[in-house]
mmCIF file with all atom_site columns, C-alpha atoms in Angstrom:
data_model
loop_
_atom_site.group_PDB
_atom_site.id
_atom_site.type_symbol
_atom_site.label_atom_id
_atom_site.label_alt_id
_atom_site.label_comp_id
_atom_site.label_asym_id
_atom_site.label_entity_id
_atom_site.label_seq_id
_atom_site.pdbx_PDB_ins_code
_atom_site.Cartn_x
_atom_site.Cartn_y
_atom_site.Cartn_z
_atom_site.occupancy
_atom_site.B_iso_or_equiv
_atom_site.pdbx_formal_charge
_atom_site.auth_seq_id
_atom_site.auth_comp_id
_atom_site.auth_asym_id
_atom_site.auth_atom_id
_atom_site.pdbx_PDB_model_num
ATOM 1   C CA . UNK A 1 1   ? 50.212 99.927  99.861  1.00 69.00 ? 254 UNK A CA 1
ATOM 2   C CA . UNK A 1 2   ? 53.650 98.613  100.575 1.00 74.00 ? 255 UNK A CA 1
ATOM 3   C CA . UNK A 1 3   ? 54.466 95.766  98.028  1.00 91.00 ? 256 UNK A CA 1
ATOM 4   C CA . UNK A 1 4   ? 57.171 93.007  97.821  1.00 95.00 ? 257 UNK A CA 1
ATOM 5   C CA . UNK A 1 5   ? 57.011 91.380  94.679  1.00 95.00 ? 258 UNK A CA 1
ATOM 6   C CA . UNK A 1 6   ? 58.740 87.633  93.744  1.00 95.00 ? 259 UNK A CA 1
ATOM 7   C CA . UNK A 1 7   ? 58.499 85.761  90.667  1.00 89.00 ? 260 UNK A CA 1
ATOM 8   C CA . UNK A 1 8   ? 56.413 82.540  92.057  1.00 84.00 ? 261 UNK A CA 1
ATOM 9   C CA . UNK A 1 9   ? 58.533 79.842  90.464  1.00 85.00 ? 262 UNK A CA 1
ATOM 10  C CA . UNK A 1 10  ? 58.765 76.978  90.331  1.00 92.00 ? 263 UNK A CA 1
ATOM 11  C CA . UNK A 1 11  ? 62.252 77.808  89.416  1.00 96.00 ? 264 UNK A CA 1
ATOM 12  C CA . UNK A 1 12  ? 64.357 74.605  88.234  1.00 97.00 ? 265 UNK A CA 1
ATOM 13  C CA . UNK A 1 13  ? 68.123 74.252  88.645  1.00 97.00 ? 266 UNK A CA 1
ATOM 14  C CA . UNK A 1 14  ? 70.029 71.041  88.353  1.00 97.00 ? 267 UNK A CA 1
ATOM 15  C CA . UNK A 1 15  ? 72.406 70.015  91.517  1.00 97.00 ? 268 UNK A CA 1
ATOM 16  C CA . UNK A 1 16  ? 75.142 71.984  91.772  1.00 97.00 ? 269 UNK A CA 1
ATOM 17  C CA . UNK A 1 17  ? 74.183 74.866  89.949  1.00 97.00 ? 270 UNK A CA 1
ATOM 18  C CA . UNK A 1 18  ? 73.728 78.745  90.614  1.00 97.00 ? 271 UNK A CA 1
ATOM 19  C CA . UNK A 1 19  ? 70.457 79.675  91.723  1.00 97.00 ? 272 UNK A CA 1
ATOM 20  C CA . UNK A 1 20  ? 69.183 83.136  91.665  1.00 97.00 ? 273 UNK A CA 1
ATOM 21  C CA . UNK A 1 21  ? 66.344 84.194  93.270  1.00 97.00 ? 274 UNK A CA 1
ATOM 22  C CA . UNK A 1 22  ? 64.819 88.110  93.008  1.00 96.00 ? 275 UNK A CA 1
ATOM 23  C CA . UNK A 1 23  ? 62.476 90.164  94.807  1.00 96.00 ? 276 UNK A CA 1
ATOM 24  C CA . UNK A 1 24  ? 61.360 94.225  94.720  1.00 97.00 ? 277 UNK A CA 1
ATOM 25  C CA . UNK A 1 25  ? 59.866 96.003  96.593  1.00 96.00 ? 278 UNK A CA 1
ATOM 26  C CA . UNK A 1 26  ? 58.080 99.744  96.646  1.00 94.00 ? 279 UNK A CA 1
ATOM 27  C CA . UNK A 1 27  ? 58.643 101.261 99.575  1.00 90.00 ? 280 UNK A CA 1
ATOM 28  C CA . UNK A 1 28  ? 61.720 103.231 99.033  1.00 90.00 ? 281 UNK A CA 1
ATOM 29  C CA . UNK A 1 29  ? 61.750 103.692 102.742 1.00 88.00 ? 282 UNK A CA 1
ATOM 30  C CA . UNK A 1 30  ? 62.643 100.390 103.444 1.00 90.00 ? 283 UNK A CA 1
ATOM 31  C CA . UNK A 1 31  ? 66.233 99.647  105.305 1.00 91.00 ? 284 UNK A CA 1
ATOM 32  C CA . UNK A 1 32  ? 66.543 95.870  106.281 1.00 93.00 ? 285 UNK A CA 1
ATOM 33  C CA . UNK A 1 33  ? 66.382 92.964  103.567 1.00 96.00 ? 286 UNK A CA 1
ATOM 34  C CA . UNK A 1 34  ? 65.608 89.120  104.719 1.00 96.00 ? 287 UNK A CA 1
ATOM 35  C CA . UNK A 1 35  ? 65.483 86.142  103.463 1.00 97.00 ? 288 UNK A CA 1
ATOM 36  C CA . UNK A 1 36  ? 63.453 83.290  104.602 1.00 97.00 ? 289 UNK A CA 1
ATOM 37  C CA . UNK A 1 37  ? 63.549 79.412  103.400 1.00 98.00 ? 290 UNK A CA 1
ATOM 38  C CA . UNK A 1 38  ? 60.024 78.172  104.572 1.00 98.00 ? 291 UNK A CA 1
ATOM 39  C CA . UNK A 1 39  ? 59.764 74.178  104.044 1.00 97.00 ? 292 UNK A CA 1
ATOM 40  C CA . UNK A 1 40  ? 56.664 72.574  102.945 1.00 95.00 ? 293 UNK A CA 1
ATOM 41  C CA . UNK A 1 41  ? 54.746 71.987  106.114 1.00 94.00 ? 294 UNK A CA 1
ATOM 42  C CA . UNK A 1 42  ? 57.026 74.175  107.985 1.00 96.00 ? 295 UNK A CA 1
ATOM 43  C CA . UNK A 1 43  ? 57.367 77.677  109.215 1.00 97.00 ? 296 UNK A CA 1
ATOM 44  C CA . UNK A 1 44  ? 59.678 80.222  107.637 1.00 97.00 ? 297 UNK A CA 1
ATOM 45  C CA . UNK A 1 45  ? 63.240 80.338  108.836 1.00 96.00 ? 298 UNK A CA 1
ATOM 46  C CA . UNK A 1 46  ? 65.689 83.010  108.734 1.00 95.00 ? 299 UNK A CA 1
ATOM 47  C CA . UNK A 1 47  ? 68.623 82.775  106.675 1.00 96.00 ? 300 UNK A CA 1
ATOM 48  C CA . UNK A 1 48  ? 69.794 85.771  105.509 1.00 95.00 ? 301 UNK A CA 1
ATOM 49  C CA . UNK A 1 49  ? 70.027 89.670  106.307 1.00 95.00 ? 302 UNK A CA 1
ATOM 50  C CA . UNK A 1 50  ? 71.439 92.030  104.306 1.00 96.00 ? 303 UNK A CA 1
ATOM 51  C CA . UNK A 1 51  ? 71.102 96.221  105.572 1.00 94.00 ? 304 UNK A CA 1
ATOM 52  C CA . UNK A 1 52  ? 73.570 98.066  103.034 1.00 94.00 ? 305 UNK A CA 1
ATOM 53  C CA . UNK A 1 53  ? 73.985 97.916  99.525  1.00 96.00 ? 306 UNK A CA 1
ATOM 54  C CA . UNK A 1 54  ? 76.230 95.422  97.912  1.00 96.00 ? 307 UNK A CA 1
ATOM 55  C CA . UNK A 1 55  ? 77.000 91.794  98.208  1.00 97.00 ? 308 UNK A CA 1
ATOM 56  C CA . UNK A 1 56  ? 76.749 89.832  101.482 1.00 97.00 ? 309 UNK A CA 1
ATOM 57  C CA . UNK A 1 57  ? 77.805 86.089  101.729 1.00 97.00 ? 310 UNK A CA 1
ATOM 58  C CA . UNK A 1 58  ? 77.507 83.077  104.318 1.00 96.00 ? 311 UNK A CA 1
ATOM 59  C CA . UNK A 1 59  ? 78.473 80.137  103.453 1.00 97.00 ? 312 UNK A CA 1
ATOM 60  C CA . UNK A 1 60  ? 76.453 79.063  100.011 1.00 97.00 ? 313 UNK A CA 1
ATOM 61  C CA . UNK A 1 61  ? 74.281 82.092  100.138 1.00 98.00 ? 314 UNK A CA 1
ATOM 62  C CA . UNK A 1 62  ? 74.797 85.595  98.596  1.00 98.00 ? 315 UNK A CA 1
ATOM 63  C CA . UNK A 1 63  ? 72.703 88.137  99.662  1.00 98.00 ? 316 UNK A CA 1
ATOM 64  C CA . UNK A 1 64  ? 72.800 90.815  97.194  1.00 98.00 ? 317 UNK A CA 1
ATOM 65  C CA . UNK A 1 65  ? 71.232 95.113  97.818  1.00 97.00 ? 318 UNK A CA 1
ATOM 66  C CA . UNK A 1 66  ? 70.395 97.705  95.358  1.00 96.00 ? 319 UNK A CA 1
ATOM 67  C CA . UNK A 1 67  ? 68.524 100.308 96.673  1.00 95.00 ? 320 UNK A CA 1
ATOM 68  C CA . UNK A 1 68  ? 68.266 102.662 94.291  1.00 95.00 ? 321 UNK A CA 1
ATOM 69  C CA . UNK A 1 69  ? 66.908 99.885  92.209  1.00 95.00 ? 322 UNK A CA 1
ATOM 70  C CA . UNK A 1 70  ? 64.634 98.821  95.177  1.00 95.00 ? 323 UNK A CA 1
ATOM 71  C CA . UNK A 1 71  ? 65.983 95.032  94.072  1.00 96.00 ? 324 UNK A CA 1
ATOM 72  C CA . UNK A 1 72  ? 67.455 92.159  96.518  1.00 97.00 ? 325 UNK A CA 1
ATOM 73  C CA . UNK A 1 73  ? 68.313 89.049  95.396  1.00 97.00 ? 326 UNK A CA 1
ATOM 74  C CA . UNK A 1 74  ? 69.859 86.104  97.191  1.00 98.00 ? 327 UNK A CA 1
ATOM 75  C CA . UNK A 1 75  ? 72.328 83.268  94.966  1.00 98.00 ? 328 UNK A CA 1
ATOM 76  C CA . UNK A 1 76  ? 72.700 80.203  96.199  1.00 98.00 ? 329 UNK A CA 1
ATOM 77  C CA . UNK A 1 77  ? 75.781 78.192  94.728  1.00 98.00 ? 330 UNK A CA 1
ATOM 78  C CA . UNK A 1 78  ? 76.582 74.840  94.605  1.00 98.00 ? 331 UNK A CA 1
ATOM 79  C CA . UNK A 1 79  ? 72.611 73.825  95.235  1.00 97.00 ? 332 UNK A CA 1
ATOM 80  C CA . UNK A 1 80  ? 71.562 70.634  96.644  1.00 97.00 ? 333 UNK A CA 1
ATOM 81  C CA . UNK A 1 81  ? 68.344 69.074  96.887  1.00 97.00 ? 334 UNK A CA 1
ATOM 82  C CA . UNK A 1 82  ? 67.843 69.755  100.229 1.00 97.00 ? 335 UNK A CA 1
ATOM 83  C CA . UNK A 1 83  ? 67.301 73.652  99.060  1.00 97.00 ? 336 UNK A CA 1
ATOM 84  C CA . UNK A 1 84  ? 64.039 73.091  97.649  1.00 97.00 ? 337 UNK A CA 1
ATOM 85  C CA . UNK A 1 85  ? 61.589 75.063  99.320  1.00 97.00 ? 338 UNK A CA 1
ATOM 86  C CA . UNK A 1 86  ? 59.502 78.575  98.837  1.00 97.00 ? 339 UNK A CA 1
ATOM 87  C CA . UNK A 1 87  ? 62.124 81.477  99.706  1.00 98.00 ? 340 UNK A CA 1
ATOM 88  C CA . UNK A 1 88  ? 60.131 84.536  101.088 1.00 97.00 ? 341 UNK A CA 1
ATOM 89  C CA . UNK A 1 89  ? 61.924 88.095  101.001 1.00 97.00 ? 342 UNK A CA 1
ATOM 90  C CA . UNK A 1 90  ? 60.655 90.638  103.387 1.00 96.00 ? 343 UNK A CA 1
ATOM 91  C CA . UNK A 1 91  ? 61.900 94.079  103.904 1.00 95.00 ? 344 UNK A CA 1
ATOM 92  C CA . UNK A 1 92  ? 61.222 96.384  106.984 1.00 91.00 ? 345 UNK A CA 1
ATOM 93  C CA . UNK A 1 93  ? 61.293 99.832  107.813 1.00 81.00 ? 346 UNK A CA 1
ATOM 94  C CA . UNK A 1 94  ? 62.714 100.049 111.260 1.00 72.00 ? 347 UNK A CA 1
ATOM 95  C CA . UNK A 1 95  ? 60.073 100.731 113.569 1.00 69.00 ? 348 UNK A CA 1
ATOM 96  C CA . UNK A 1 96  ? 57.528 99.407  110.911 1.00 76.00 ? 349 UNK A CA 1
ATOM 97  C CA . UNK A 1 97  ? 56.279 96.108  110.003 1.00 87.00 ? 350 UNK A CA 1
ATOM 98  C CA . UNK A 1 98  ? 57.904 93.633  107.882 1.00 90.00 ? 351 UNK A CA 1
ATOM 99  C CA . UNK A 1 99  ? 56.242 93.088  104.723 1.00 93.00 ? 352 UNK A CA 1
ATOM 100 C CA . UNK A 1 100 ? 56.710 89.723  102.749 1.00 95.00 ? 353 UNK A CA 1
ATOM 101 C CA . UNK A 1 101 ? 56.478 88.572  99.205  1.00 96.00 ? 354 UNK A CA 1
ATOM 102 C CA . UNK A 1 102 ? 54.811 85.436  97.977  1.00 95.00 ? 355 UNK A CA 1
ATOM 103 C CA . UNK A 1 103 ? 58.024 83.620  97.927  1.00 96.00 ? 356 UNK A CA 1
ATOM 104 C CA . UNK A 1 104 ? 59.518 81.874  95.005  1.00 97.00 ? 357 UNK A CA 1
ATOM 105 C CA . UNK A 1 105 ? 59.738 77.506  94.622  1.00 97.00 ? 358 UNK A CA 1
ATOM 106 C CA . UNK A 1 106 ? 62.914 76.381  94.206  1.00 97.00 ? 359 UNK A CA 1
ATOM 107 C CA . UNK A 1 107 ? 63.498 72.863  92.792  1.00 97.00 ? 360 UNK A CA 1
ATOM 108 C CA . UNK A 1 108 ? 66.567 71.735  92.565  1.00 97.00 ? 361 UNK A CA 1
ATOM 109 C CA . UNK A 1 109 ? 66.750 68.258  90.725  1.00 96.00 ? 362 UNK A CA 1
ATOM 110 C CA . UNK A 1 110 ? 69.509 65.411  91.621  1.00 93.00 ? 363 UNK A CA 1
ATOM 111 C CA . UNK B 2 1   ? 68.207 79.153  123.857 1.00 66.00 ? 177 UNK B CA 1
ATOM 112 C CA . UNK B 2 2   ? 64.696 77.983  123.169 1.00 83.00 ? 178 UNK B CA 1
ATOM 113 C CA . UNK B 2 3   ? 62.863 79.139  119.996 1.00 94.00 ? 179 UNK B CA 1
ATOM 114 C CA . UNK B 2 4   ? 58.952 80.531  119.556 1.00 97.00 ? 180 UNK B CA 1
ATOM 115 C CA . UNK B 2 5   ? 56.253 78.114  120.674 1.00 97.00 ? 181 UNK B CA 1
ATOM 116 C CA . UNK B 2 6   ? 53.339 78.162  119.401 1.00 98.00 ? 182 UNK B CA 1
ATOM 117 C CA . UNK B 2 7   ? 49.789 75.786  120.612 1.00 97.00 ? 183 UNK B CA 1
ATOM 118 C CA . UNK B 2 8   ? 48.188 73.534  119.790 1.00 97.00 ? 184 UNK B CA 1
ATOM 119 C CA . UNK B 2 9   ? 49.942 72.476  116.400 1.00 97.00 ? 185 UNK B CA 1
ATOM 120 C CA . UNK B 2 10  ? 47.235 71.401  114.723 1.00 97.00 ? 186 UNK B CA 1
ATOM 121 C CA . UNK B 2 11  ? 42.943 72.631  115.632 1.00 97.00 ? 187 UNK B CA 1
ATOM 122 C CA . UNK B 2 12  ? 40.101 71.404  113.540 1.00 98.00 ? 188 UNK B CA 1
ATOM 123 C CA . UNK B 2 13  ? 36.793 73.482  114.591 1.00 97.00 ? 189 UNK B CA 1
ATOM 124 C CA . UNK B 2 14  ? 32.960 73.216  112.680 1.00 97.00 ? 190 UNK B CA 1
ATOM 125 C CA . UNK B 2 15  ? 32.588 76.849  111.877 1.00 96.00 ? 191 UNK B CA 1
ATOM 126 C CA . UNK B 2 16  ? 30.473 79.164  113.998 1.00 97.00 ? 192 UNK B CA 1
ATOM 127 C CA . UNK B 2 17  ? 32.629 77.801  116.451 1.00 97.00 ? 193 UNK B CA 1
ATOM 128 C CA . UNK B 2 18  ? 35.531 79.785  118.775 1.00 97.00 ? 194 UNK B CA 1
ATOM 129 C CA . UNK B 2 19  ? 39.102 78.736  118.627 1.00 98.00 ? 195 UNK B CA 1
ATOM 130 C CA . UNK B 2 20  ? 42.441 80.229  120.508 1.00 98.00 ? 196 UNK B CA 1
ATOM 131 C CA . UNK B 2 21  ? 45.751 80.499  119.548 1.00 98.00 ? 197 UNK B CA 1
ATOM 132 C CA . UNK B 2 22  ? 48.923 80.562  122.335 1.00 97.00 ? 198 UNK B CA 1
ATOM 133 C CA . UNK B 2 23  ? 52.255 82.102  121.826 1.00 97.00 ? 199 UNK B CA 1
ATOM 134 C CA . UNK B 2 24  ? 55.382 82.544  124.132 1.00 97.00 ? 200 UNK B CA 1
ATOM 135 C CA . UNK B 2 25  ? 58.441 84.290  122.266 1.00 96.00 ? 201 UNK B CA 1
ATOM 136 C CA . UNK B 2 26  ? 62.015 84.037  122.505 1.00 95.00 ? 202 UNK B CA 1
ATOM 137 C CA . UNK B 2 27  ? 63.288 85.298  126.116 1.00 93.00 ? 203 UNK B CA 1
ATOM 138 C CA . UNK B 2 28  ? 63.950 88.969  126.045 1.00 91.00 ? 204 UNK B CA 1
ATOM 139 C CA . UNK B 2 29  ? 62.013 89.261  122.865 1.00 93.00 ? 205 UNK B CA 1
ATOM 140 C CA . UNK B 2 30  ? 59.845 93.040  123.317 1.00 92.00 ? 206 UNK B CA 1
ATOM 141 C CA . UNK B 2 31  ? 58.037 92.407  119.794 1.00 94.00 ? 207 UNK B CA 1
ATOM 142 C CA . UNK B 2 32  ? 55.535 89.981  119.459 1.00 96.00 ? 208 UNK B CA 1
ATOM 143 C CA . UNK B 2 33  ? 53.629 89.300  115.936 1.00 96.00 ? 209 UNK B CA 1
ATOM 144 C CA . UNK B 2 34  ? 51.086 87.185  115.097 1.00 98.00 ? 210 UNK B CA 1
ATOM 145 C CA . UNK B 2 35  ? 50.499 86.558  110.898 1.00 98.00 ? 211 UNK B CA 1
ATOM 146 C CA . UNK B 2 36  ? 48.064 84.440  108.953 1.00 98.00 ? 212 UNK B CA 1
ATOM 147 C CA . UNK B 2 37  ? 49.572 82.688  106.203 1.00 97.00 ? 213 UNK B CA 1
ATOM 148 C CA . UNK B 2 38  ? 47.381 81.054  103.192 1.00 96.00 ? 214 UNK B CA 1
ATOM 149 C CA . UNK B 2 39  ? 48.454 78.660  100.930 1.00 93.00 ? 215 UNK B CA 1
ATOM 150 C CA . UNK B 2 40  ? 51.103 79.633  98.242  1.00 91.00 ? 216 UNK B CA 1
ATOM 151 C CA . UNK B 2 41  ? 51.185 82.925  99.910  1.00 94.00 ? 217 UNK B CA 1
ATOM 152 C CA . UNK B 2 42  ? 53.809 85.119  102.089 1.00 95.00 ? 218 UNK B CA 1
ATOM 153 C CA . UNK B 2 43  ? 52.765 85.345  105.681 1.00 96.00 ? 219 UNK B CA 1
ATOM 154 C CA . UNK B 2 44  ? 50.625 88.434  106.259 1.00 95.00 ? 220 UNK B CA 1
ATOM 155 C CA . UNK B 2 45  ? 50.689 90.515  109.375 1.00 95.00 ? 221 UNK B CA 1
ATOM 156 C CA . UNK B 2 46  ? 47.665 90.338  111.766 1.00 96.00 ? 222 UNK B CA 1
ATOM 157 C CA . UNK B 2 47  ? 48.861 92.543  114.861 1.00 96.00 ? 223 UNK B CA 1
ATOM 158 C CA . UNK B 2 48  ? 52.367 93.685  116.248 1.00 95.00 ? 224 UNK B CA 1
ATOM 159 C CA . UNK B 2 49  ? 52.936 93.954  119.906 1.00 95.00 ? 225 UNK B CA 1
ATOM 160 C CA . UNK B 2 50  ? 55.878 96.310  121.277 1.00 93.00 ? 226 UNK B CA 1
ATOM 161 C CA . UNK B 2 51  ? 55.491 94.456  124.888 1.00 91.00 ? 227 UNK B CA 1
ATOM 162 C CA . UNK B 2 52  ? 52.247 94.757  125.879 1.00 91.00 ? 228 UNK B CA 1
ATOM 163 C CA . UNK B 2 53  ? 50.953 97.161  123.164 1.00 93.00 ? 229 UNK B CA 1
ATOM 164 C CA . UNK B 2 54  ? 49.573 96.325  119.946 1.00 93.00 ? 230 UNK B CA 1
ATOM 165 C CA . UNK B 2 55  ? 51.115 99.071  118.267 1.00 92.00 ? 231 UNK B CA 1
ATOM 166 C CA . UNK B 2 56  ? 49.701 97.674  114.597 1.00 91.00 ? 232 UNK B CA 1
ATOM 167 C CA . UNK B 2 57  ? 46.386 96.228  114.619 1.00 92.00 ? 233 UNK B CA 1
ATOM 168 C CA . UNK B 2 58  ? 45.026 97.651  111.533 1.00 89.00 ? 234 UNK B CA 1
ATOM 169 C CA . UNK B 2 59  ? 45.008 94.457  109.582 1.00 91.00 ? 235 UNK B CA 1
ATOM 170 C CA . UNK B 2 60  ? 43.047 92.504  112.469 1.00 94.00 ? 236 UNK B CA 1
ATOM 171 C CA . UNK B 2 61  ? 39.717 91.576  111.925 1.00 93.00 ? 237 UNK B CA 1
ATOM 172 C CA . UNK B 2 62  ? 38.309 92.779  114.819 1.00 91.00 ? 238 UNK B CA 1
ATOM 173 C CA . UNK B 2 63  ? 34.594 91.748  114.369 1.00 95.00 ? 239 UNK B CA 1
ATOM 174 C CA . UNK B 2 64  ? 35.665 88.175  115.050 1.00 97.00 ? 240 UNK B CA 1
ATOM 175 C CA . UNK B 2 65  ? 39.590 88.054  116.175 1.00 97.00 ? 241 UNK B CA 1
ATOM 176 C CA . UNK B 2 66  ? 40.891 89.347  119.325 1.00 97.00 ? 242 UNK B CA 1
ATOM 177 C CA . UNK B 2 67  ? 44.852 89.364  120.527 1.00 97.00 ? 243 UNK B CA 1
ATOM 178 C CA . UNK B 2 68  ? 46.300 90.092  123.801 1.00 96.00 ? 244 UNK B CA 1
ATOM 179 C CA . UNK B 2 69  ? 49.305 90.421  125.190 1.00 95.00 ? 245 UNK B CA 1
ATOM 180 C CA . UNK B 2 70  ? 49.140 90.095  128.923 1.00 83.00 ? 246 UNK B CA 1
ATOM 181 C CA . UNK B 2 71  ? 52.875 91.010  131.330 1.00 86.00 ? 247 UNK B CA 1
ATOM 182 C CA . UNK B 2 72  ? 54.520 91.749  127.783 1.00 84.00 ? 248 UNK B CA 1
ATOM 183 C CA . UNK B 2 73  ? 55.363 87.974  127.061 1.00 92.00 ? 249 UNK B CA 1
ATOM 184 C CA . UNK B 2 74  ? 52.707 85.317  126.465 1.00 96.00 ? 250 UNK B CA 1
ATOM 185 C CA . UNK B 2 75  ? 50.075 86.378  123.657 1.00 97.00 ? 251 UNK B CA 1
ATOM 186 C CA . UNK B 2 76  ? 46.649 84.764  122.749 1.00 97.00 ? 252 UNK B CA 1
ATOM 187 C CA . UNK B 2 77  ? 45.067 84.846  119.609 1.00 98.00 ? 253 UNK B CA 1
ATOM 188 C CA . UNK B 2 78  ? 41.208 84.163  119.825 1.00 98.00 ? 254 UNK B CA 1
ATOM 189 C CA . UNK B 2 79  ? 38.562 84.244  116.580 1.00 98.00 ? 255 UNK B CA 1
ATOM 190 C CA . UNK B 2 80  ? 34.832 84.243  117.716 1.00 97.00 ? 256 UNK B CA 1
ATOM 191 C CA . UNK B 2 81  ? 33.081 82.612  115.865 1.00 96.00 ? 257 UNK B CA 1
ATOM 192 C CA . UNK B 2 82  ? 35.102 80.958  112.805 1.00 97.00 ? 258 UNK B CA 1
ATOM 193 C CA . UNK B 2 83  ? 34.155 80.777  109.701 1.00 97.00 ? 259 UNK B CA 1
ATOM 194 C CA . UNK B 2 84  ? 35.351 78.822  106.789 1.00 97.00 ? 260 UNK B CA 1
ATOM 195 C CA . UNK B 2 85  ? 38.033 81.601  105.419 1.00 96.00 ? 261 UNK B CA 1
ATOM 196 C CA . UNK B 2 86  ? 39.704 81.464  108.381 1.00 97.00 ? 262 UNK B CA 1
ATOM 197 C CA . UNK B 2 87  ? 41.511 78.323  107.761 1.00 98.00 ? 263 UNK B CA 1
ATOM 198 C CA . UNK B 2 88  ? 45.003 79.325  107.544 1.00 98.00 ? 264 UNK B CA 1
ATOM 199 C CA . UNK B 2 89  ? 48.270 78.525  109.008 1.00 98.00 ? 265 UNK B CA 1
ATOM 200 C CA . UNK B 2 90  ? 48.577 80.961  111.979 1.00 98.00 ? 266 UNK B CA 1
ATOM 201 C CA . UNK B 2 91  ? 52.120 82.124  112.736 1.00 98.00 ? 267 UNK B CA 1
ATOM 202 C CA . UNK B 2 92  ? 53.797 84.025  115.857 1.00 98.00 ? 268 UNK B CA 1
ATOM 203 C CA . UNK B 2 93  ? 57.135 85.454  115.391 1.00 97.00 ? 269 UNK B CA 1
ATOM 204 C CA . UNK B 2 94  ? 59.377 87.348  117.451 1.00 95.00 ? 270 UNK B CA 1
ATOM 205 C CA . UNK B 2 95  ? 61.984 89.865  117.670 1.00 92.00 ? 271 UNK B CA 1
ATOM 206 C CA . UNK B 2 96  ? 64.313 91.963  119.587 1.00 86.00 ? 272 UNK B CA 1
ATOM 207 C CA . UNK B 2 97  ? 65.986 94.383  116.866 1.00 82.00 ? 273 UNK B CA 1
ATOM 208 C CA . UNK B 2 98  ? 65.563 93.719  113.262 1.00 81.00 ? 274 UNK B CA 1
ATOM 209 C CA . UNK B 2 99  ? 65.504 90.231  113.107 1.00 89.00 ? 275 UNK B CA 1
ATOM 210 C CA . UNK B 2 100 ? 62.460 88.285  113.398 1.00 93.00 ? 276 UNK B CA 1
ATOM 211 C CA . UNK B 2 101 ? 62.237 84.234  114.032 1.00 95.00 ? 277 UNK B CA 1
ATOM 212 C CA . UNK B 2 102 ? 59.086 82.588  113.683 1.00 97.00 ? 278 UNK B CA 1
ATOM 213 C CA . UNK B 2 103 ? 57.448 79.859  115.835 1.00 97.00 ? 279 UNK B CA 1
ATOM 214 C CA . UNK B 2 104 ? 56.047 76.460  114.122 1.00 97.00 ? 280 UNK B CA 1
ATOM 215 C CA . UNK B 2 105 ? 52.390 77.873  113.543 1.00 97.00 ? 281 UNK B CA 1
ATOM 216 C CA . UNK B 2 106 ? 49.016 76.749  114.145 1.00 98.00 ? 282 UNK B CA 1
ATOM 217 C CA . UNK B 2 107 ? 47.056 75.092  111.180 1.00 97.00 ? 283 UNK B CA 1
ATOM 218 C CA . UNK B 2 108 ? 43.770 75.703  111.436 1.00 98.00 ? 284 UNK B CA 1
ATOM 219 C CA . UNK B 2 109 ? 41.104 73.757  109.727 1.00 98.00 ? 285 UNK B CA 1
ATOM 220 C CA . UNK B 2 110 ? 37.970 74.960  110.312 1.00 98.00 ? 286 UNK B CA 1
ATOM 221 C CA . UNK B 2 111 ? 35.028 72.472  108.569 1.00 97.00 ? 287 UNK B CA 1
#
């Protein structure tokens, strides 16, 4: 059984800060990373991809890759209150179907 | 370029009762998915299309749910007859390489 795993949350930051959310994940096969922001009410959206290990960055976001650790994580700096939502991570093995976590609940507090 | 869409928006049914889903994906798209997402959870995968075959079904209940994808574009979703688990937020996503963009999802109530 392939398995994504995120903390649930609600995680907490005040405006402006750093927030860090992680995910694993047990299928060592995987090769592409997302991450989704998914509004209450509101279908997930894409906003990052990440394929390689290391850092990847747009705009706010940091996508970040270990594979040998089977661990992605995405940063968001500089948060506003308009990033509350669940994040989902999902991870794919090309060809295969994309697998999600629970997503974590990010509030971020004016 | 136009997104996923996804009807009706919104379908309340009494249980027992049969209920469809429609999908059309992004232009061009080849793979076609169609999840069921519960509350507080990560959308979970129902059946994957690779234009007009399923190529995943496995997680499909197929005593009651049906999919098809007709001409390798539009795709139906159909439960007969509901029952009260099924209420769910029903998602269709689509994708032509790795990434995958979802559609606004049906919510399904069913009383």
């Amino acid at each position: 059984q392939k398995e994504v795993e995120q903390n649930s949350g609600p995680l907490s930051v005040p405006e402006g800060a750093i927030a860090s959310l992680n995910c694993t994940y047990s299928d060592r096969g995987s090769q592409s990373f997302f991450w989704y922001r998914q509004y209450s009410g509101k279908s997930p959206e894409l906003i990052m991809s990440i394929y390689s290990n290391g850092d990847k960055e747009d705009g706010r976001f940091t996508a970040q890759l270990n594979k040998a650790s089977q661990y992605v994580s995405l940063l968001i700096r500089d948060s506003q209150p308009s990033d509350s939502a669940t994040y989902l991570c999902a991870v794919n093995n090309y060809g295969q179907n994309f697998v999600f976590g629970p997503g974590t609940r990010l509030s971020v507090l004016p | 370029e136009a997104g996923v869409v996804q009807s009706p928006r919104y379908k309340i049914i009494e249980k027992k009762q049969p209920v469809a889903f429609w999908c059309n994906p992004i232009s061009g798209h080849n793979t076609l998915y169609w999840y069921r997402q519960n509350l507080g959870q990560g959308p979970e995968l129902l059946i994957r299309y690779e234009n007009e075959e399923a190529v995943d079904d496995s997680q499909l209940p197929k005593d009651r749910f049906s999919a098809e994808r007709l001409k390798g574009v539009d795709s139906t979703l159909k439960i007969q007859p509901a029952e009260l688990g099924d209420s769910a937020v029903y998602l269709c996503a689509s994708s032509l390489a790795y990434e995958q963009f979802f559609g606004p999802g049906t919510r399904l109530t069913v009383l």
